[in-house]
Coordinates of C-alpha atoms and ligand atoms in Angstrom, one line a residue:
M1 CA -23.1 15.9 -13.0
L2 CA -26.0 15.4 -10.7
A3 CA -25.2 11.7 -10.5
V4 CA -21.6 12.4 -9.7
Q5 CA -22.7 14.8 -6.9
A6 CA -25.0 12.2 -5.5
V7 CA -22.1 9.7 -5.4
I8 CA -20.0 12.3 -3.6
D9 CA -22.7 13.1 -1.1
N10 CA -23.4 9.5 -0.6
A11 CA -19.6 8.9 0.0
A12 CA -19.6 11.7 2.5
D13 CA -22.7 10.4 4.3
S14 CA -21.2 6.9 4.6
A15 CA -17.7 7.9 5.6
T16 CA -18.2 6.1 8.9
G17 CA -20.3 3.2 7.6
S18 CA -17.7 0.3 7.7
I19 CA -20.1 -2.2 9.4
A20 CA -22.8 -1.5 6.8
D21 CA -20.2 -1.9 4.1
A22 CA -19.1 -5.3 5.5
V23 CA -22.7 -6.5 5.3
S24 CA -23.2 -5.2 1.8
N25 CA -19.7 -6.2 0.5
M26 CA -19.2 -2.7 -0.7
Q27 CA -15.5 -1.9 -1.4
T28 CA -14.0 1.4 -0.3
I29 CA -11.5 3.4 -2.4
V30 CA -9.7 6.4 -1.0
V31 CA -9.2 9.1 -3.6
A32 CA -5.8 10.5 -2.6
T33 CA -6.1 14.0 -3.9
H34 CA -6.5 17.5 -2.4
N35 CA -7.7 18.8 -5.8
A36 CA -11.4 19.0 -5.5
G37 CA -11.7 19.2 -9.3
K38 CA -10.3 15.7 -9.8
V39 CA -12.6 13.9 -7.4
P40 CA -15.9 14.0 -9.4
E41 CA -13.9 13.2 -12.6
I42 CA -12.4 10.1 -10.9
I43 CA -15.6 8.8 -9.5
A44 CA -17.6 9.3 -12.7
A45 CA -15.0 7.8 -15.0
L46 CA -14.4 4.7 -12.9
D47 CA -18.1 4.1 -12.7
L48 CA -17.7 1.3 -10.2
P49 CA -21.0 0.0 -8.6
D50 CA -20.8 -1.1 -5.0
T51 CA -17.9 1.2 -4.3
R52 CA -17.8 3.8 -1.7
F53 CA -15.3 6.6 -2.5
L54 CA -13.7 8.5 0.4
S55 CA -11.9 11.8 -0.2
L56 CA -9.0 12.9 2.0
A57 CA -11.4 15.5 3.4
D58 CA -13.8 12.7 4.5
L59 CA -10.9 11.1 6.4
G60 CA -9.7 14.4 7.8
L61 CA -6.3 13.9 6.2
T62 CA -4.9 17.3 5.6
D63 CA -1.2 16.4 5.4
E64 CA 0.2 15.8 2.0
A65 CA 3.3 14.1 0.5
A66 CA 6.0 16.2 -1.0
E67 CA 6.0 15.5 -4.8
V68 CA 9.7 15.2 -5.1
A69 CA 9.9 12.7 -8.0
K70 CA 11.0 13.8 -11.5
S71 CA 8.2 11.9 -13.2
L72 CA 4.4 11.9 -13.0
A73 CA 4.3 8.2 -12.2
G74 CA 6.8 8.7 -9.4
N75 CA 4.7 11.4 -7.8
A76 CA 1.5 9.4 -8.3
W77 CA 3.1 6.5 -6.3
I78 CA 4.4 8.8 -3.7
K79 CA 0.9 10.1 -3.1
A80 CA -0.6 6.6 -3.1
G81 CA 2.0 5.3 -0.6
F82 CA 1.5 8.3 1.7
V83 CA -2.2 7.7 2.0
F84 CA -2.1 3.9 1.9
S85 CA 0.4 3.8 4.8
R86 CA -2.0 5.9 6.8
T87 CA -5.3 4.3 5.9
R88 CA -4.6 0.7 4.8
Q89 CA -7.6 1.1 2.5
A90 CA -7.6 0.7 -1.3
T91 CA -6.1 4.0 -2.5
L92 CA -6.1 5.7 -5.8
A93 CA -3.8 8.7 -6.6
D94 CA -3.4 10.7 -9.8
D95 CA -0.5 12.8 -10.9
S96 CA -1.1 14.8 -14.0
G97 CA 0.4 17.6 -15.9
L98 CA 0.5 19.6 -19.1
E99 CA 3.5 19.2 -21.4
V100 CA 4.1 22.0 -23.9
D101 CA 6.5 21.1 -26.7
A102 CA 7.8 24.6 -27.2
L103 CA 8.6 24.8 -23.5
D104 CA 10.6 21.6 -23.5
G105 CA 7.8 19.7 -21.7
L106 CA 7.1 22.4 -19.1
P107 CA 5.2 22.9 -16.9
G108 CA 5.1 19.0 -16.8
V109 CA 5.7 17.5 -13.4
R110 CA 5.6 21.1 -12.0
S111 CA 2.1 21.9 -13.4
A112 CA 0.5 22.5 -10.1
R113 CA 3.4 24.7 -8.9
Y114 CA 4.4 26.3 -12.2
A115 CA 4.0 29.9 -10.9
G116 CA 5.3 29.1 -7.4
E117 CA 4.8 26.6 -4.5
R118 CA 1.3 27.8 -3.5
A119 CA 0.2 29.2 -6.9
S120 CA -3.4 29.3 -7.8
D121 CA -4.8 27.8 -11.1
A122 CA -5.2 31.4 -12.4
E123 CA -1.6 32.3 -11.6
N124 CA -0.3 29.2 -13.3
L125 CA -2.4 29.8 -16.3
E126 CA -1.3 33.4 -16.6
K127 CA 2.3 32.4 -16.4
L128 CA 1.8 29.9 -19.2
L129 CA 0.1 32.3 -21.5
Q130 CA 2.8 34.9 -20.9
A131 CA 5.6 32.4 -21.6
M132 CA 3.9 31.5 -24.9
Q133 CA 2.8 35.0 -25.9
E134 CA 5.1 35.2 -28.9
L135 CA 4.6 31.7 -30.2
P136 CA 2.7 31.2 -33.5
D137 CA -0.1 28.6 -33.8
E138 CA 2.1 25.9 -35.1
Q139 CA 4.3 26.1 -32.0
R140 CA 1.5 25.7 -29.5
R141 CA 1.3 21.9 -29.3
A142 CA 0.8 20.4 -25.9
R143 CA -0.6 17.4 -24.2
F144 CA -2.2 16.5 -20.8
V145 CA -0.7 13.4 -19.3
C146 CA -2.2 11.5 -16.4
E147 CA -0.5 8.7 -14.4
I148 CA -2.7 6.7 -12.0
A149 CA -1.4 4.7 -9.0
Y150 CA -3.8 2.2 -7.4
V151 CA -3.1 0.0 -4.5
A152 CA -5.7 -2.4 -3.3
A153 CA -6.3 -3.2 0.4
D154 CA -4.6 -6.5 -0.2
G155 CA -1.5 -4.7 -1.4
S156 CA -1.6 -5.5 -5.1
Q157 CA -0.7 -2.6 -7.3
L158 CA -2.0 -1.4 -10.7
S159 CA -0.8 1.6 -12.8
A160 CA -2.6 3.3 -15.7
R161 CA -1.7 6.2 -18.0
G162 CA -3.7 8.4 -20.3
V163 CA -2.6 11.1 -22.8
C164 CA -4.7 13.8 -24.4
E165 CA -3.2 15.7 -27.3
G166 CA -4.0 19.3 -28.1
R167 CA -2.8 22.9 -28.3
I168 CA -2.7 26.0 -26.2
A169 CA -5.2 28.8 -26.9
R170 CA -4.2 32.5 -26.8
E171 CA -6.7 33.3 -24.1
P172 CA -8.9 31.4 -21.5
R173 CA -12.4 30.3 -22.5
G174 CA -15.1 28.4 -20.7
G175 CA -16.1 27.8 -17.1
G176 CA -15.9 24.0 -16.6
G177 CA -13.1 21.8 -15.4
F178 CA -10.1 23.2 -13.5
G179 CA -6.4 24.1 -13.9
Y180 CA -5.3 24.7 -17.4
D181 CA -8.6 23.5 -19.0
P182 CA -9.6 27.1 -20.2
V183 CA -6.5 27.3 -22.4
F184 CA -6.2 23.7 -23.6
I185 CA -7.9 22.9 -27.0
P186 CA -8.0 19.1 -27.4
D187 CA -7.5 17.7 -30.9
N188 CA -10.6 15.7 -30.3
P189 CA -13.6 16.5 -30.8
G190 CA -11.7 19.1 -33.0
D191 CA -14.3 21.9 -33.0
G192 CA -12.0 24.4 -31.4
R193 CA -13.6 24.3 -27.9
T194 CA -11.3 24.4 -24.9
M195 CA -11.5 21.7 -22.4
A196 CA -13.3 24.1 -20.1
E197 CA -16.1 24.4 -22.7
L198 CA -16.8 20.7 -22.8
S199 CA -19.4 19.1 -20.6
P200 CA -18.1 16.8 -17.8
D201 CA -19.1 13.8 -19.9
E202 CA -17.4 15.2 -23.0
K203 CA -14.2 15.9 -21.0
S204 CA -14.2 12.4 -19.5
A205 CA -14.6 10.8 -22.9
I206 CA -11.4 12.3 -24.3
S207 CA -9.3 13.5 -21.3
H208 CA -6.0 12.1 -20.1
R209 CA -7.7 11.3 -16.8
G210 CA -10.7 9.7 -18.4
L211 CA -8.5 7.5 -20.5
A212 CA -6.3 6.5 -17.6
L213 CA -9.2 5.7 -15.4
R214 CA -11.0 3.5 -18.0
Q215 CA -7.7 1.6 -18.4
L216 CA -7.6 1.2 -14.6
R217 CA -11.3 0.1 -14.6
D218 CA -10.5 -2.6 -17.2
K219 CA -7.6 -3.8 -15.2
L220 CA -9.7 -3.9 -12.0
A221 CA -12.4 -5.9 -13.8
A222 CA -9.7 -8.4 -15.0
C223 CA -8.4 -8.8 -11.4
R224 CA -11.8 -8.7 -9.7
G225 CA -12.2 -11.3 -6.9
A226 CA -8.8 -12.8 -7.5
A227 CA -6.4 -12.3 -4.6
P228 CA -2.8 -11.6 -5.7
R229 CA -0.9 -14.9 -5.5
V230 CA 2.7 -14.0 -5.1
A231 CA 4.0 -12.4 -1.8
L232 CA 7.2 -10.5 -2.0
A233 CA 9.7 -9.7 0.7
A234 CA 12.0 -6.8 -0.4
F235 CA 15.3 -6.1 1.3
D236 CA 17.5 -3.0 0.9
F237 CA 21.3 -3.7 1.0
D238 CA 23.5 -0.9 2.2
G239 CA 22.7 -0.2 5.9
T240 CA 20.0 -2.9 6.0
L241 CA 21.4 -6.4 5.1
L242 CA 24.9 -4.9 5.2
A243 CA 26.2 -3.1 8.3
V244 CA 28.2 -0.7 6.3
A245 CA 27.9 1.3 3.0
S246 CA 29.3 -0.5 0.0
P247 CA 30.2 2.7 -2.0
V248 CA 32.4 3.9 0.9
R249 CA 34.2 0.6 1.0
L250 CA 34.6 0.7 -2.8
V251 CA 36.2 4.2 -2.6
F252 CA 38.7 3.0 0.1
R253 CA 39.7 0.2 -2.3
L254 CA 40.0 2.5 -5.3
L255 CA 42.1 4.9 -3.3
R256 CA 44.4 2.1 -2.1
L257 CA 44.8 0.8 -5.7
Q258 CA 45.5 4.4 -6.7
M259 CA 42.6 4.3 -9.2
M260 CA 41.0 7.4 -7.7
P261 CA 42.8 10.7 -6.8
L262 CA 42.8 11.6 -3.2
S263 CA 40.9 14.8 -3.9
V264 CA 38.0 12.9 -5.4
G265 CA 38.1 10.5 -2.5
F266 CA 37.6 13.4 -0.1
Q267 CA 34.7 14.7 -2.2
V268 CA 33.0 11.3 -1.9
F269 CA 33.5 11.2 1.9
W270 CA 32.1 14.7 2.1
W271 CA 29.1 13.4 0.1
A272 CA 28.7 10.4 2.5
I273 CA 28.7 12.7 5.5
R274 CA 26.0 14.9 3.9
Y275 CA 24.0 11.8 3.0
K276 CA 24.1 10.6 6.6
L277 CA 23.0 14.0 7.9
H278 CA 20.1 14.2 5.4
L279 CA 21.5 17.2 3.7
A280 CA 20.9 17.7 -0.1
V281 CA 23.2 15.4 -2.1
N282 CA 23.6 14.6 -5.7
Q283 CA 23.6 10.8 -6.0
D284 CA 24.5 10.9 -9.7
Q285 CA 27.6 12.9 -9.0
V286 CA 29.0 10.3 -6.5
R287 CA 28.3 7.5 -8.9
R288 CA 30.1 9.4 -11.7
Y289 CA 33.1 9.9 -9.4
I290 CA 33.3 6.2 -8.7
Y291 CA 32.7 5.0 -12.2
S292 CA 35.0 7.6 -13.8
A293 CA 37.7 5.9 -11.7
F294 CA 37.1 2.9 -13.9
A295 CA 37.1 4.8 -17.1
K296 CA 40.4 3.4 -18.3
T297 CA 39.7 -0.1 -17.0
P298 CA 37.8 -2.6 -19.1
A299 CA 34.3 -3.1 -17.5
E300 CA 35.0 -6.8 -17.0
V301 CA 38.1 -6.0 -14.9
A302 CA 36.1 -3.4 -12.9
R303 CA 33.4 -6.0 -12.3
R304 CA 35.9 -8.5 -11.0
L305 CA 37.3 -5.8 -8.7
M306 CA 33.9 -5.2 -7.2
V307 CA 33.2 -8.9 -6.8
K308 CA 36.5 -9.3 -5.0
L309 CA 35.6 -6.4 -2.8
Y310 CA 32.4 -8.3 -1.9
Y311 CA 34.3 -11.4 -0.8
D312 CA 37.2 -9.6 0.9
K313 CA 35.3 -6.9 2.8
L314 CA 31.5 -6.9 2.5
K315 CA 30.5 -10.5 3.0
A316 CA 31.8 -10.4 6.6
R317 CA 29.7 -7.3 7.3
L318 CA 26.4 -8.9 6.3
R319 CA 24.1 -8.9 9.3
P320 CA 23.4 -12.4 10.6
K321 CA 19.9 -11.4 11.7
G322 CA 19.3 -10.1 8.2
M323 CA 20.4 -13.5 6.7
Q324 CA 18.1 -15.3 9.2
E325 CA 15.2 -13.0 8.1
V326 CA 15.8 -13.9 4.4
E327 CA 15.7 -17.6 5.3
W328 CA 12.6 -17.1 7.4
Q329 CA 10.8 -15.2 4.6
R330 CA 11.8 -17.8 2.0
G331 CA 10.5 -20.5 4.4
A332 CA 7.2 -18.7 4.7
G333 CA 6.9 -18.9 0.9
R334 CA 7.7 -15.3 0.0
K335 CA 9.8 -14.3 -3.0
I336 CA 13.1 -12.7 -2.0
I337 CA 13.9 -9.5 -3.7
L338 CA 17.0 -7.4 -3.2
I339 CA 16.7 -3.7 -4.1
S340 CA 19.6 -1.3 -3.8
A341 CA 21.1 1.7 -5.6
S342 CA 24.4 -0.1 -5.0
F343 CA 26.4 -1.5 -7.9
E344 CA 25.2 -4.3 -10.0
P345 CA 28.3 -6.6 -9.8
I346 CA 28.2 -6.5 -6.0
L347 CA 24.5 -7.0 -5.7
G348 CA 24.6 -9.8 -8.3
V349 CA 26.9 -12.0 -6.2
L350 CA 24.9 -11.4 -3.0
A351 CA 21.7 -12.2 -4.9
A352 CA 23.2 -15.5 -6.1
E353 CA 24.4 -16.4 -2.7
L354 CA 21.1 -15.7 -1.1
R355 CA 19.2 -17.4 -3.9
A356 CA 17.1 -14.2 -4.3
D357 CA 14.3 -14.5 -6.8
F358 CA 15.6 -11.3 -8.5
F359 CA 17.5 -8.2 -7.6
I360 CA 17.5 -4.5 -8.7
S361 CA 20.5 -2.3 -8.6
T362 CA 22.1 0.7 -10.4
E363 CA 23.1 -0.2 -13.9
M364 CA 25.8 1.8 -15.4
E365 CA 26.3 2.5 -19.1
V366 CA 29.0 0.5 -20.8
V367 CA 30.3 1.6 -24.2
D368 CA 33.0 -0.4 -26.1
G369 CA 33.5 -2.5 -23.0
R370 CA 34.1 0.5 -20.6
Y371 CA 32.0 2.4 -18.1
T372 CA 31.1 5.8 -19.3
G373 CA 30.3 7.1 -15.8
Q374 CA 26.6 7.6 -16.7
V375 CA 23.7 5.5 -15.5
A376 CA 22.0 3.3 -18.0
A377 CA 18.6 3.8 -16.3
V378 CA 17.2 5.8 -13.4
P379 CA 18.8 4.3 -10.3
P380 CA 16.6 2.6 -7.8
E381 CA 16.5 5.3 -5.2
G382 CA 13.5 6.7 -3.3
I383 CA 10.2 6.1 -5.1
Y384 CA 12.2 4.6 -8.0
K385 CA 12.9 1.5 -5.9
L386 CA 9.2 0.9 -6.1
L387 CA 8.9 1.7 -9.8
H388 CA 11.7 -0.7 -10.7
L389 CA 10.2 -3.4 -8.4
Q390 CA 6.8 -3.0 -10.2
H391 CA 8.4 -3.2 -13.6
K392 CA 10.3 -6.4 -12.8
A393 CA 7.5 -8.0 -10.7
D394 CA 4.9 -7.2 -13.4
A395 CA 7.1 -8.9 -16.0
V396 CA 7.8 -12.0 -13.9
Y397 CA 4.4 -12.5 -12.0
G398 CA 1.9 -10.4 -14.0
E399 CA 0.5 -7.0 -13.0
G400 CA -2.0 -7.3 -10.1
N401 CA -0.8 -10.8 -9.3
W402 CA 1.8 -10.0 -6.6
Y403 CA 1.9 -7.8 -3.5
L404 CA 4.7 -6.3 -1.4
D405 CA 4.1 -8.2 1.8
Y406 CA 7.3 -7.3 3.7
A407 CA 9.8 -4.5 3.0
F408 CA 13.0 -3.8 5.0
G409 CA 15.0 -0.5 4.9
D410 CA 17.2 1.7 7.0
H411 CA 17.3 5.1 5.3
F412 CA 14.6 7.8 5.1
N413 CA 14.5 7.5 1.4
D414 CA 13.4 3.8 1.8
A415 CA 10.1 5.1 3.3
Y416 CA 8.6 5.4 -0.2
L417 CA 9.0 1.7 -0.8
L418 CA 8.0 0.7 2.7
S419 CA 4.8 2.8 2.5
L420 CA 3.4 0.3 -0.1
A421 CA 4.3 -2.8 2.0
L422 CA 1.7 -4.6 4.1
H423 CA 4.5 -5.1 6.7
P424 CA 7.1 -2.4 6.6
V425 CA 10.1 -3.1 8.8
V426 CA 12.8 -0.5 9.6
V427 CA 16.2 -1.8 10.5
S428 CA 18.6 0.3 12.6
P429 CA 16.9 3.3 11.0
D430 CA 18.3 6.8 10.6
R431 CA 16.5 9.6 12.5
G432 CA 14.2 10.5 9.6
L433 CA 13.0 6.9 9.1
A434 CA 12.7 6.2 12.8
A435 CA 10.4 9.2 13.1
T436 CA 8.2 7.9 10.2
A437 CA 8.2 4.4 11.7
R438 CA 7.0 5.8 15.1
E439 CA 4.3 7.9 13.5
L440 CA 3.0 5.1 11.4
S441 CA 3.6 2.3 13.9
W442 CA 6.0 0.4 11.6
E443 CA 8.0 -2.4 13.2
I444 CA 11.5 -1.2 14.2
A445 CA 14.1 -4.1 14.2
D446 CA 17.6 -4.1 15.6
W447 CA 19.8 -6.3 13.6
D448 CA 23.1 -5.3 15.3
Ligands
LIG1 P1 -3.1 16.5 -5.8 O1 -1.6 16.3 -5.9 O2 -3.6 16.6 -4.4 O3 -3.8 15.3 -6.6 P2 -2.8 18.7 -7.6 O4 -3.6 19.8 -8.2 O5 -1.5 19.1 -6.9 O6 -3.6 17.8 -6.6 P3 -1.2 17.3 -9.5 O7 0.0 17.3 -8.7 O8 -1.5 16.1 -10.3 O9 -2.5 17.7 -8.7 O10 -1.0 18.5 -10.5 C1 -1.8 18.6 -11.6 C2 -1.9 20.0 -12.1 O11 -1.9 19.9 -13.5 C3 -3.2 20.6 -11.7 O12 -3.1 21.4 -10.5 C4 -3.5 21.4 -12.9 O13 -2.9 22.7 -12.9 C5 -3.0 20.6 -14.0 N1 -4.0 19.6 -14.5 C6 -4.0 18.3 -14.4 N2 -5.1 17.7 -14.9 C7 -5.8 18.7 -15.4 C8 -7.0 18.7 -16.1 O14 -7.7 17.7 -16.3 N3 -7.4 19.9 -16.5 C9 -6.7 21.0 -16.2 N4 -5.5 21.1 -15.6 C10 -5.1 19.9 -15.2

């Protein structure tokens, strides 16, 4: 513990020492957490010599990102992007949580806010014990899960995950750690002690965070010194490359072909207005409306209808300056990526026409040759644009071997993806994204 404290003190002392760092080749990592309990665990488990760790307190960063994702990985990347876009330094964020089987995985992604938005550790813990009061020993299985998001100063991205299995005690024990540690009995070392009764080193050896951080450390060691080779330029479609919204055009077409009842058409337009005004909208619902219109049509016929819509109505609305930008990016040697929650058949033709290196879109479930109205995977919206991009780019170029050089978007939800780009560009942005762009000095382009 003393050693960890020394590293933290040292980090605090050297918070302004960038010239000294340049001379000593010391790298800086910003630990993007407001949870003081995590910081020493992260520094100790990473065990990186020649590294200066800065906490958000060192940087005077008191704002925090809203953790709106439905997954720990999504929230980890939201936090990393929030801090990276403000510091441009290598940034490490962690999102972690406790999943209790008998509570269907709760508190899970809501672990920090289980008993309310500003709940203390003690309040969360009490709520958990109360919810589990009646449960016998065999129904007290739980696990801590940790997702780590790491973005280097050169923009390359690494993810790591750790899981620690155990069970929930009947009452709190021990004074170490933080959060739910006093009621979590890890399977390993198996002597019945709670996580809060382990020494910091013992916790680090078996904990979800310790495991994830050592996985990250191994990945960092494998990448050390090698700059990422592949530069990506990612383009959003609706409202960015395309001057209109493709779902709205598709609804017009479905109404004209009498494949969608007028009442549903109105609901979709109402949805579109709310989306434009940044009011709460349910994206899944609108997709279901559209795809249920295809329910009686073979998926292949529906695909052809969407492709025809592209050639009839959408192609003419592609922004010429956007097309020039794609060519310029390709000429500069960057890989061209299209990312949109729009429909796969439409994006597929555009990607082929633009000779994109790959594209990411919403994939709908098809059973027996027909759309079910359900999505086949989480659609690429908000932070999931980034997670889908990572998944695909890792598979194609290798994790740590690519970086998001340019990203182009128009909607406030695109800010998550743009936050992890070295050159974020907002195109004819809505008010929310324009405000973010001004705050973070992102380039604002007018493609109209
Ligand atoms: P940051 O978002 O600023 O990092 P946070 O406390 O809100 O801090 P999370 O969103 O990751 O962090 O929420 C994690 C919550 O899960 C945390 O507040 C604890 O209640 C619990 N938790 C996570 N890791 C834990 C650990 O090692 N021991 C005990 N509880 C833990």
